[in-house]
Amino acid sequence: MFTALIVDDDPLLCNAMRLKIDLVNQESQLGLDEVITANSAYEAYSMMQKKQVDILITDVQMPYQSGLELIEAVSKEYPDVQLVVLSGYSYYEYMRSAMLSGVVDYLLKPVKLRQLKEILIKCLENIRTKRNSQEDMALRRKQTLDYRTEKYCSALERGNLAEAGNIPEELTFPYFYAAAFRTDNSVSFVQLFQEFRMEKEKNAGLLACHLYDTRQVNVLLFNTAAEDSAVRSYLEEFCAFAASRKMECRCAVSQRGLSLEEYPELLHQARHTLSYQLLERFSVRMSKAADRQDSTRYSSELFPKYIRRIQSAFQSRNFELINVFLNEIFTYEFFHDTHATLADIRNFYTYYLTQAQDLAAAFHMDLEESRHFSDFASLDEIRLYFKEIHYRLQQQSEKETDKAQYVISTAIKYIEGHYNQEISMNDVASAVNMSYTYFSKFFKEQTQQSFSEYITSVRMREAKRLLEEDPSIKIKDVANLVGYESVYSFSRAFKQYYQMPPKNLREK
């Protein structure tokens, strides 16, 4: 039988959690004998000195002493207690720190019964099975080294040397390699690699730490005394191991580094080498010095015909033609026939993305952060990425067209209903919910006339109609009917528009 202790400075939340645990315990017959509560870290620690507790569920933010401080104290004094964090905060770094203190898992407020049940079952299984203590300690040391190494390398990558601190002292071998992996399941990668390295690293000579890359690429940092061939052999064995578990795995390895301080460059090499999967199939590929040479050709030199036509298609917003080019260009056959290098493809990708971003800017759209070239696993994936962007641009274009039609038709209707009065552009802009400045620019783009020119054209056409249909009408009356208070102003405008004074039109 087991006892669970809930710690939170809010008594109502403690009681609510106790009722939830009782409900889950009864429905699933978990075997919990007692659920007790405490409203502070000090009270909880005092209770544990008097009573055996098997599961501790503690809040993060509490006065006087935090939940993390309680966890650290309990993990040292009572290492067998299963620790669970209860928090309204899901900050990544905080949770990683808590995990290093022995936390099994965490619950986010408001706590859901299903999640609570899963974590309680997990804690009880840990208690019942009690893994071998030596293996558990080795795994804990490995997790700690992974975390410290990841923190150091992440700080280096950001250029924050002060935050990086000291190089983990366990990394004592002379060489360093970064390996970037593309898989179809990142969670499976972590689990499989942990299984694999427990066997392989008993041979010593190679220490591997798993790092989480910000671009959703799994990264291994190798600290080893072995040569390139040994690292490659190790990784090929892992890829074969992953394949036996039905997980496709591709790996790119940096050149050899002599210090962990070279990590940002090693990672860049590995990411770049991983991009070669666009041109060739491989399980493991080692970085070469020649891989880093940028193309001396620009896209306009390599694909001159397509560059001009693509630019024209984007400028004219011809999405049907844009998709035709996309399906023709981003294929293995196209780049093979043009003898394009990886750098050439990257340059063309950048050019194409710039065209899409420029069009999005014209629509006042935010395409969010663009994907890095090395993130793509295939040319098909690049093509799909651009098709999604095209779809969004086309949808926005149709909205803009509908909006333009609405704005212009509303503005013209307003003008034609008030042309015989004094019309203010500010009144029309307000009628279509636009600012004065934006409406002025928008109206001219859509009609190829300024607002005042369009009003004049409406007035002149109406004046011409009146003069032609009623020979007896006075020019003064025509001027008043089309919105002019002065016959002189009307006559001057009429002559400028039709290249003749109104009386000549009547005579003609």
mmCIF file of C-alpha atoms in Angstrom, residues 316-507:
data_model
loop_
_atom_site.group_PDB
_atom_site.id
_atom_site.type_symbol
_atom_site.label_atom_id
_atom_site.label_comp_id
_atom_site.label_asym_id
_atom_site.label_seq_id
_atom_site.Cartn_x
_atom_site.Cartn_y
_atom_site.Cartn_z
ATOM 1 C CA SER A 316 1.456 39.663 -62.346
ATOM 2 C CA ARG A 317 0.184 37.372 -59.550
ATOM 3 C CA ASN A 318 -0.306 34.512 -62.002
ATOM 4 C CA PHE A 319 -0.508 31.682 -59.477
ATOM 5 C CA GLU A 320 -1.313 29.029 -62.078
ATOM 6 C CA LEU A 321 1.953 29.796 -63.884
ATOM 7 C CA ILE A 322 3.861 30.015 -60.591
ATOM 8 C CA ASN A 323 2.784 26.472 -59.702
ATOM 9 C CA VAL A 324 3.789 25.228 -63.163
ATOM 10 C CA PHE A 325 7.317 26.586 -62.623
ATOM 11 C CA LEU A 326 7.418 25.114 -59.134
ATOM 12 C CA ASN A 327 6.571 21.621 -60.373
ATOM 13 C CA GLU A 328 9.126 21.882 -63.196
ATOM 14 C CA ILE A 329 12.066 23.246 -61.209
ATOM 15 C CA PHE A 330 12.221 21.691 -57.765
ATOM 16 C CA THR A 331 12.824 18.150 -59.017
ATOM 17 C CA TYR A 332 15.864 15.925 -58.974
ATOM 18 C CA GLU A 333 15.796 15.623 -62.790
ATOM 19 C CA PHE A 334 15.853 19.395 -63.334
ATOM 20 C CA PHE A 335 18.847 20.066 -61.095
ATOM 21 C CA HIS A 336 20.653 16.975 -62.390
ATOM 22 C CA ASP A 337 20.226 18.079 -66.016
ATOM 23 C CA THR A 338 21.518 21.573 -65.223
ATOM 24 C CA HIS A 339 24.487 20.130 -63.271
ATOM 25 C CA ALA A 340 23.462 22.196 -60.266
ATOM 26 C CA THR A 341 25.415 21.906 -57.024
ATOM 27 C CA LEU A 342 23.873 22.007 -53.557
ATOM 28 C CA ALA A 343 24.954 25.653 -53.288
ATOM 29 C CA ASP A 344 23.174 26.386 -56.590
ATOM 30 C CA ILE A 345 19.959 24.867 -55.251
ATOM 31 C CA ARG A 346 20.301 26.868 -52.036
ATOM 32 C CA ASN A 347 20.761 30.098 -54.023
ATOM 33 C CA PHE A 348 17.705 29.327 -56.138
ATOM 34 C CA TYR A 349 15.683 28.436 -53.032
ATOM 35 C CA THR A 350 16.617 31.802 -51.507
ATOM 36 C CA TYR A 351 15.668 33.645 -54.719
ATOM 37 C CA TYR A 352 12.305 31.879 -54.955
ATOM 38 C CA LEU A 353 11.553 32.509 -51.272
ATOM 39 C CA THR A 354 12.401 36.208 -51.704
ATOM 40 C CA GLN A 355 9.870 36.486 -54.544
ATOM 41 C CA ALA A 356 7.181 34.945 -52.337
ATOM 42 C CA GLN A 357 8.088 37.223 -49.404
ATOM 43 C CA ASP A 358 7.973 40.328 -51.611
ATOM 44 C CA LEU A 359 4.489 39.411 -52.817
ATOM 45 C CA ALA A 360 3.387 38.727 -49.237
ATOM 46 C CA ALA A 361 4.685 42.167 -48.236
ATOM 47 C CA ALA A 362 2.600 43.720 -51.013
ATOM 48 C CA PHE A 363 -0.445 42.031 -49.437
ATOM 49 C CA HIS A 364 0.640 43.160 -45.930
ATOM 50 C CA MET A 365 0.917 39.483 -44.983
ATOM 51 C CA ASP A 366 3.225 37.894 -42.435
ATOM 52 C CA LEU A 367 4.589 34.550 -43.679
ATOM 53 C CA GLU A 368 6.083 33.852 -40.259
ATOM 54 C CA GLU A 369 9.699 32.774 -39.947
ATOM 55 C CA SER A 370 10.918 31.110 -43.142
ATOM 56 C CA ARG A 371 12.332 27.604 -42.999
ATOM 57 C CA HIS A 372 16.084 27.176 -43.217
ATOM 58 C CA PHE A 373 17.311 25.423 -46.356
ATOM 59 C CA SER A 374 18.952 22.623 -44.334
ATOM 60 C CA ASP A 375 15.606 21.776 -42.697
ATOM 61 C CA PHE A 376 14.296 20.030 -45.815
ATOM 62 C CA ALA A 377 14.642 16.297 -46.269
ATOM 63 C CA SER A 378 13.850 16.248 -49.997
ATOM 64 C CA LEU A 379 13.041 18.406 -53.012
ATOM 65 C CA ASP A 380 9.460 17.162 -52.703
ATOM 66 C CA GLU A 381 9.354 18.694 -49.231
ATOM 67 C CA ILE A 382 10.591 22.057 -50.592
ATOM 68 C CA ARG A 383 7.978 21.922 -53.331
ATOM 69 C CA LEU A 384 5.218 21.190 -50.802
ATOM 70 C CA TYR A 385 6.456 24.048 -48.589
ATOM 71 C CA PHE A 386 6.199 26.523 -51.457
ATOM 72 C CA LYS A 387 2.807 25.172 -52.523
ATOM 73 C CA GLU A 388 1.484 25.939 -49.047
ATOM 74 C CA ILE A 389 2.860 29.474 -49.321
ATOM 75 C CA HIS A 390 1.343 29.856 -52.799
ATOM 76 C CA TYR A 391 -2.045 28.764 -51.479
ATOM 77 C CA ARG A 392 -1.937 31.392 -48.733
ATOM 78 C CA LEU A 393 -0.826 34.077 -51.187
ATOM 79 C CA GLN A 394 -3.561 33.129 -53.641
ATOM 80 C CA GLN A 395 -6.205 33.210 -50.913
ATOM 81 C CA GLN A 396 -5.007 36.646 -49.855
ATOM 82 C CA SER A 397 -4.943 37.810 -53.484
ATOM 83 C CA GLU A 398 -8.569 36.781 -53.933
ATOM 84 C CA LYS A 399 -9.494 38.587 -50.726
ATOM 85 C CA GLU A 400 -7.646 41.677 -51.909
ATOM 86 C CA THR A 401 -9.458 41.486 -55.267
ATOM 87 C CA ASP A 402 -12.849 41.178 -53.569
ATOM 88 C CA LYS A 403 -11.950 44.021 -51.238
ATOM 89 C CA ALA A 404 -10.792 46.207 -54.130
ATOM 90 C CA GLN A 405 -14.004 45.574 -56.035
ATOM 91 C CA TYR A 406 -16.068 46.441 -52.974
ATOM 92 C CA VAL A 407 -14.096 49.605 -52.169
ATOM 93 C CA ILE A 408 -14.071 50.925 -55.739
ATOM 94 C CA SER A 409 -17.733 50.133 -56.420
ATOM 95 C CA THR A 410 -18.730 51.779 -53.128
ATOM 96 C CA ALA A 411 -16.586 54.836 -53.847
ATOM 97 C CA ILE A 412 -17.931 55.185 -57.419
ATOM 98 C CA LYS A 413 -21.500 54.789 -56.229
ATOM 99 C CA TYR A 414 -20.913 57.535 -53.668
ATOM 100 C CA ILE A 415 -19.332 59.834 -56.282
ATOM 101 C CA GLU A 416 -22.108 59.286 -58.824
ATOM 102 C CA GLY A 417 -24.702 60.067 -56.168
ATOM 103 C CA HIS A 418 -22.994 63.275 -55.016
ATOM 104 C CA TYR A 419 -21.082 64.607 -58.046
ATOM 105 C CA ASN A 420 -23.352 67.696 -58.175
ATOM 106 C CA GLN A 421 -22.267 68.629 -54.654
ATOM 107 C CA GLU A 422 -18.951 69.527 -53.042
ATOM 108 C CA ILE A 423 -17.324 66.101 -52.509
ATOM 109 C CA SER A 424 -14.575 65.568 -49.941
ATOM 110 C CA MET A 425 -12.215 62.619 -50.442
ATOM 111 C CA ASN A 426 -12.149 62.257 -46.674
ATOM 112 C CA ASP A 427 -15.925 61.586 -46.732
ATOM 113 C CA VAL A 428 -15.514 58.842 -49.346
ATOM 114 C CA ALA A 429 -12.528 57.297 -47.492
ATOM 115 C CA SER A 430 -14.632 57.163 -44.320
ATOM 116 C CA ALA A 431 -17.455 55.519 -46.254
ATOM 117 C CA VAL A 432 -15.149 52.601 -47.156
ATOM 118 C CA ASN A 433 -13.328 52.486 -43.768
ATOM 119 C CA MET A 434 -9.936 53.637 -45.066
ATOM 120 C CA SER A 435 -7.563 56.370 -44.069
ATOM 121 C CA TYR A 436 -7.353 59.455 -46.300
ATOM 122 C CA THR A 437 -3.771 58.722 -47.418
ATOM 123 C CA TYR A 438 -4.256 54.999 -48.051
ATOM 124 C CA PHE A 439 -7.539 55.538 -49.934
ATOM 125 C CA SER A 440 -5.945 58.150 -52.200
ATOM 126 C CA LYS A 441 -3.159 55.745 -53.166
ATOM 127 C CA PHE A 442 -5.498 52.728 -53.418
ATOM 128 C CA PHE A 443 -8.043 54.570 -55.623
ATOM 129 C CA LYS A 444 -5.380 55.660 -58.079
ATOM 130 C CA GLU A 445 -3.869 52.147 -58.281
ATOM 131 C CA GLN A 446 -7.262 50.630 -59.057
ATOM 132 C CA THR A 447 -8.723 53.223 -61.451
ATOM 133 C CA GLN A 448 -5.504 54.672 -62.944
ATOM 134 C CA GLN A 449 -6.938 58.116 -62.074
ATOM 135 C CA SER A 450 -6.660 60.351 -59.067
ATOM 136 C CA PHE A 451 -9.777 60.971 -57.009
ATOM 137 C CA SER A 452 -10.197 64.542 -58.359
ATOM 138 C CA GLU A 453 -9.625 63.391 -61.957
ATOM 139 C CA TYR A 454 -12.346 60.769 -61.602
ATOM 140 C CA ILE A 455 -14.868 63.288 -60.194
ATOM 141 C CA THR A 456 -14.071 65.654 -63.052
ATOM 142 C CA SER A 457 -14.662 62.850 -65.604
ATOM 143 C CA VAL A 458 -18.075 62.060 -64.070
ATOM 144 C CA ARG A 459 -19.075 65.734 -64.082
ATOM 145 C CA MET A 460 -17.884 66.298 -67.661
ATOM 146 C CA ARG A 461 -19.711 63.248 -69.011
ATOM 147 C CA GLU A 462 -22.924 64.417 -67.341
ATOM 148 C CA ALA A 463 -22.446 67.982 -68.628
ATOM 149 C CA LYS A 464 -21.942 66.698 -72.181
ATOM 150 C CA ARG A 465 -25.118 64.637 -71.913
ATOM 151 C CA LEU A 466 -27.156 67.622 -70.722
ATOM 152 C CA LEU A 467 -25.837 69.879 -73.500
ATOM 153 C CA GLU A 468 -26.549 67.291 -76.211
ATOM 154 C CA GLU A 469 -30.012 66.292 -75.010
ATOM 155 C CA ASP A 470 -31.395 69.792 -74.307
ATOM 156 C CA PRO A 471 -30.284 72.501 -76.780
ATOM 157 C CA SER A 472 -32.216 75.168 -74.830
ATOM 158 C CA ILE A 473 -30.477 74.629 -71.520
ATOM 159 C CA LYS A 474 -28.234 77.427 -70.378
ATOM 160 C CA ILE A 475 -24.550 76.735 -69.770
ATOM 161 C CA LYS A 476 -24.896 78.395 -66.362
ATOM 162 C CA ASP A 477 -27.609 75.873 -65.424
ATOM 163 C CA VAL A 478 -25.457 72.960 -66.649
ATOM 164 C CA ALA A 479 -22.593 74.198 -64.480
ATOM 165 C CA ASN A 480 -24.835 74.259 -61.406
ATOM 166 C CA LEU A 481 -26.321 70.841 -62.166
ATOM 167 C CA VAL A 482 -22.903 69.149 -62.295
ATOM 168 C CA GLY A 483 -21.562 70.825 -59.150
ATOM 169 C CA TYR A 484 -19.854 74.034 -60.316
ATOM 170 C CA GLU A 485 -20.765 77.346 -58.668
ATOM 171 C CA SER A 486 -18.823 79.362 -61.256
ATOM 172 C CA VAL A 487 -19.578 79.262 -65.006
ATOM 173 C CA TYR A 488 -15.988 80.295 -65.626
ATOM 174 C CA SER A 489 -14.574 77.334 -63.643
ATOM 175 C CA PHE A 490 -16.952 74.955 -65.411
ATOM 176 C CA SER A 491 -16.079 76.270 -68.887
ATOM 177 C CA ARG A 492 -12.361 76.043 -68.202
ATOM 178 C CA ALA A 493 -12.678 72.467 -66.915
ATOM 179 C CA PHE A 494 -14.897 71.483 -69.863
ATOM 180 C CA LYS A 495 -12.461 72.909 -72.399
ATOM 181 C CA GLN A 496 -9.529 71.178 -70.742
ATOM 182 C CA TYR A 497 -11.385 67.841 -70.732
ATOM 183 C CA TYR A 498 -12.939 67.921 -74.255
ATOM 184 C CA GLN A 499 -10.479 70.294 -75.936
ATOM 185 C CA MET A 500 -13.348 72.725 -76.779
ATOM 186 C CA PRO A 501 -15.572 75.149 -74.818
ATOM 187 C CA PRO A 502 -19.156 74.023 -74.027
ATOM 188 C CA LYS A 503 -20.741 76.466 -76.504
ATOM 189 C CA ASN A 504 -18.735 74.927 -79.373
ATOM 190 C CA LEU A 505 -20.047 71.493 -78.487
ATOM 191 C CA ARG A 506 -23.593 72.842 -78.662
ATOM 192 C CA GLU A 507 -22.951 74.478 -82.045
#
